[in-house]
Amino acid sequence: TTRYMRVPPLAVGLGIYLPTASTLMIVVGAIVGWVFERSADRTPKPEATKQLGVLLASGLIVGESIIGVVISAIVVFSGVGAPLALVGPGFETAGRMMGGLAFAVITAVLYRWILQMARRNEVR
C-alpha cells in the first residue's frame, strides 16, 4: 500500500538542507524542463531540440556558478559582508520578488529563443 508513497531520499535531503529560495528555483526549473521536453517532442527533430535546451540549461548553471565564485571573492577580499549592497536590509522582500520576476521573464525569453532556434533547424 505504501509502494506509491515513496519519496526520493535526495529530494527530501535537499528540501531539508537548502533554504526555500534555492529549492523553489529547483522546482521551477523542473517544471520548465518538463514543459520544454513536451514541446520538444512535438517538433520534427525532438532530440536536436532537447540538446539545445540542455546546452542552455548547462550554460545558465555554469554562469551562475562563476558569478557565485566572483561574488565570494569580492566578499573575502573586501572583508565586508555585503560589499555590493546598494540598499538596506529592508529591501529584501521586494528584492526577492523583483529577482523572481526577472528570473521568470528571462526564462520565458530564453525558452522562446531556444524554440525559435529549433524551428529554424527543422527547415534546414
Short mmCIF file of C-alpha atoms in Angstrom, two decimals:
data_model
loop_
_atom_site.label_atom_id
_atom_site.label_comp_id
_atom_site.label_asym_id
_atom_site.label_seq_id
_atom_site.Cartn_x
_atom_site.Cartn_y
_atom_site.Cartn_z
CA THR A 1 0.00 0.00 0.00
CA THR A 2 2.92 2.37 0.54
CA ARG A 3 4.53 1.43 -2.76
CA TYR A 4 3.27 4.63 -4.39
CA MET A 5 4.01 6.83 -1.37
CA ARG A 6 7.80 6.64 -1.57
CA VAL A 7 9.73 9.88 -1.78
CA PRO A 8 13.27 10.04 -3.23
CA PRO A 9 15.74 10.50 -0.35
CA LEU A 10 17.81 13.04 -2.28
CA ALA A 11 14.76 15.25 -2.81
CA VAL A 12 13.92 15.12 0.90
CA GLY A 13 17.54 15.83 1.84
CA LEU A 14 17.74 18.84 -0.46
CA GLY A 15 14.42 20.11 0.88
CA ILE A 16 15.69 19.93 4.45
CA TYR A 17 19.20 21.24 3.76
CA LEU A 18 18.64 24.08 1.30
CA PRO A 19 16.72 27.29 2.02
CA THR A 20 13.33 27.81 0.38
CA ALA A 21 14.69 30.39 -2.06
CA SER A 22 17.01 27.75 -3.50
CA THR A 23 14.58 24.85 -3.58
CA LEU A 24 11.89 26.98 -5.22
CA MET A 25 14.16 27.60 -8.21
CA ILE A 26 14.83 23.85 -8.44
CA VAL A 27 11.09 23.20 -8.65
CA VAL A 28 10.61 25.99 -11.21
CA GLY A 29 13.49 24.58 -13.26
CA ALA A 30 11.96 21.11 -13.17
CA ILE A 31 8.59 22.45 -14.34
CA VAL A 32 10.17 24.49 -17.14
CA GLY A 33 12.20 21.43 -18.17
CA TRP A 34 9.08 19.27 -18.25
CA VAL A 35 7.21 21.82 -20.39
CA PHE A 36 10.19 22.15 -22.73
CA GLU A 37 10.50 18.36 -23.11
CA ARG A 38 6.83 18.09 -24.03
CA SER A 39 7.04 20.86 -26.60
CA ALA A 40 10.30 19.44 -27.99
CA ASP A 41 8.61 16.08 -28.54
CA ARG A 42 6.20 17.77 -30.97
CA THR A 43 8.99 19.00 -33.26
CA PRO A 44 10.29 17.04 -36.26
CA LYS A 45 13.73 16.76 -34.62
CA PRO A 46 12.98 16.30 -30.90
CA GLU A 47 16.48 15.16 -29.93
CA ALA A 48 18.14 18.20 -31.53
CA THR A 49 15.65 20.50 -29.81
CA LYS A 50 16.27 18.82 -26.45
CA GLN A 51 20.01 19.17 -26.99
CA LEU A 52 19.62 22.93 -27.42
CA GLY A 53 17.67 23.04 -24.16
CA VAL A 54 20.37 21.08 -22.33
CA LEU A 55 23.05 23.41 -23.69
CA LEU A 56 21.12 26.46 -22.49
CA ALA A 57 20.47 24.97 -19.05
CA SER A 58 24.14 23.97 -18.69
CA GLY A 59 25.23 27.47 -19.63
CA LEU A 60 22.90 29.01 -17.05
CA ILE A 61 24.23 26.69 -14.32
CA VAL A 62 27.87 27.39 -15.20
CA GLY A 63 27.22 31.14 -15.44
CA GLU A 64 25.53 31.18 -12.04
CA SER A 65 28.44 29.23 -10.54
CA ILE A 66 31.03 31.60 -11.98
CA ILE A 67 29.13 34.63 -10.67
CA GLY A 68 28.92 32.95 -7.25
CA VAL A 69 32.70 32.50 -7.19
CA VAL A 70 33.28 36.11 -8.28
CA ILE A 71 30.92 37.47 -5.60
CA SER A 72 32.54 35.23 -2.96
CA ALA A 73 35.97 36.54 -3.93
CA ILE A 74 34.73 40.13 -3.65
CA VAL A 75 33.32 39.42 -0.17
CA VAL A 76 36.53 37.73 1.00
CA PHE A 77 38.93 40.34 -0.35
CA SER A 78 36.85 43.32 0.79
CA GLY A 79 36.31 41.99 4.31
CA VAL A 80 32.72 43.29 4.22
CA GLY A 81 29.68 41.01 4.48
CA ALA A 82 27.76 42.68 1.67
CA PRO A 83 30.15 44.88 -0.33
CA LEU A 84 27.83 45.11 -3.33
CA ALA A 85 24.70 46.06 -1.37
CA LEU A 86 23.10 49.17 -2.83
CA VAL A 87 20.13 49.27 -0.45
CA GLY A 88 19.49 48.32 3.16
CA PRO A 89 18.06 45.07 4.55
CA GLY A 90 14.52 46.49 4.44
CA PHE A 91 14.53 45.96 0.67
CA GLU A 92 15.00 42.18 0.98
CA THR A 93 11.37 41.15 0.35
CA ALA A 94 10.92 43.49 -2.60
CA GLY A 95 14.32 42.43 -3.94
CA ARG A 96 13.35 38.75 -3.82
CA MET A 97 10.10 39.49 -5.64
CA MET A 98 11.88 41.55 -8.28
CA GLY A 99 14.51 38.84 -8.67
CA GLY A 100 11.82 36.18 -9.08
CA LEU A 101 10.04 38.28 -11.67
CA ALA A 102 13.30 38.90 -13.55
CA PHE A 103 14.01 35.16 -13.43
CA ALA A 104 10.59 34.37 -14.88
CA VAL A 105 10.94 36.93 -17.68
CA ILE A 106 14.46 35.78 -18.60
CA THR A 107 13.35 32.13 -18.53
CA ALA A 108 10.42 32.88 -20.84
CA VAL A 109 12.60 34.86 -23.26
CA LEU A 110 15.28 32.15 -23.40
CA TYR A 111 12.61 29.45 -23.76
CA ARG A 112 11.13 31.20 -26.80
CA TRP A 113 14.60 31.78 -28.24
CA ILE A 114 15.52 28.09 -27.98
CA LEU A 115 12.22 27.05 -29.59
CA GLN A 116 12.82 29.52 -32.44
CA MET A 117 16.32 28.11 -32.95
CA ALA A 118 14.88 24.60 -33.03
CA ARG A 119 12.27 25.62 -35.61
CA ARG A 120 14.98 27.19 -37.79
CA ASN A 121 16.96 23.94 -37.61
CA GLU A 122 13.87 21.99 -38.72
CA VAL A 123 13.84 23.87 -42.01
CA ARG A 124 17.47 23.04 -42.79
#
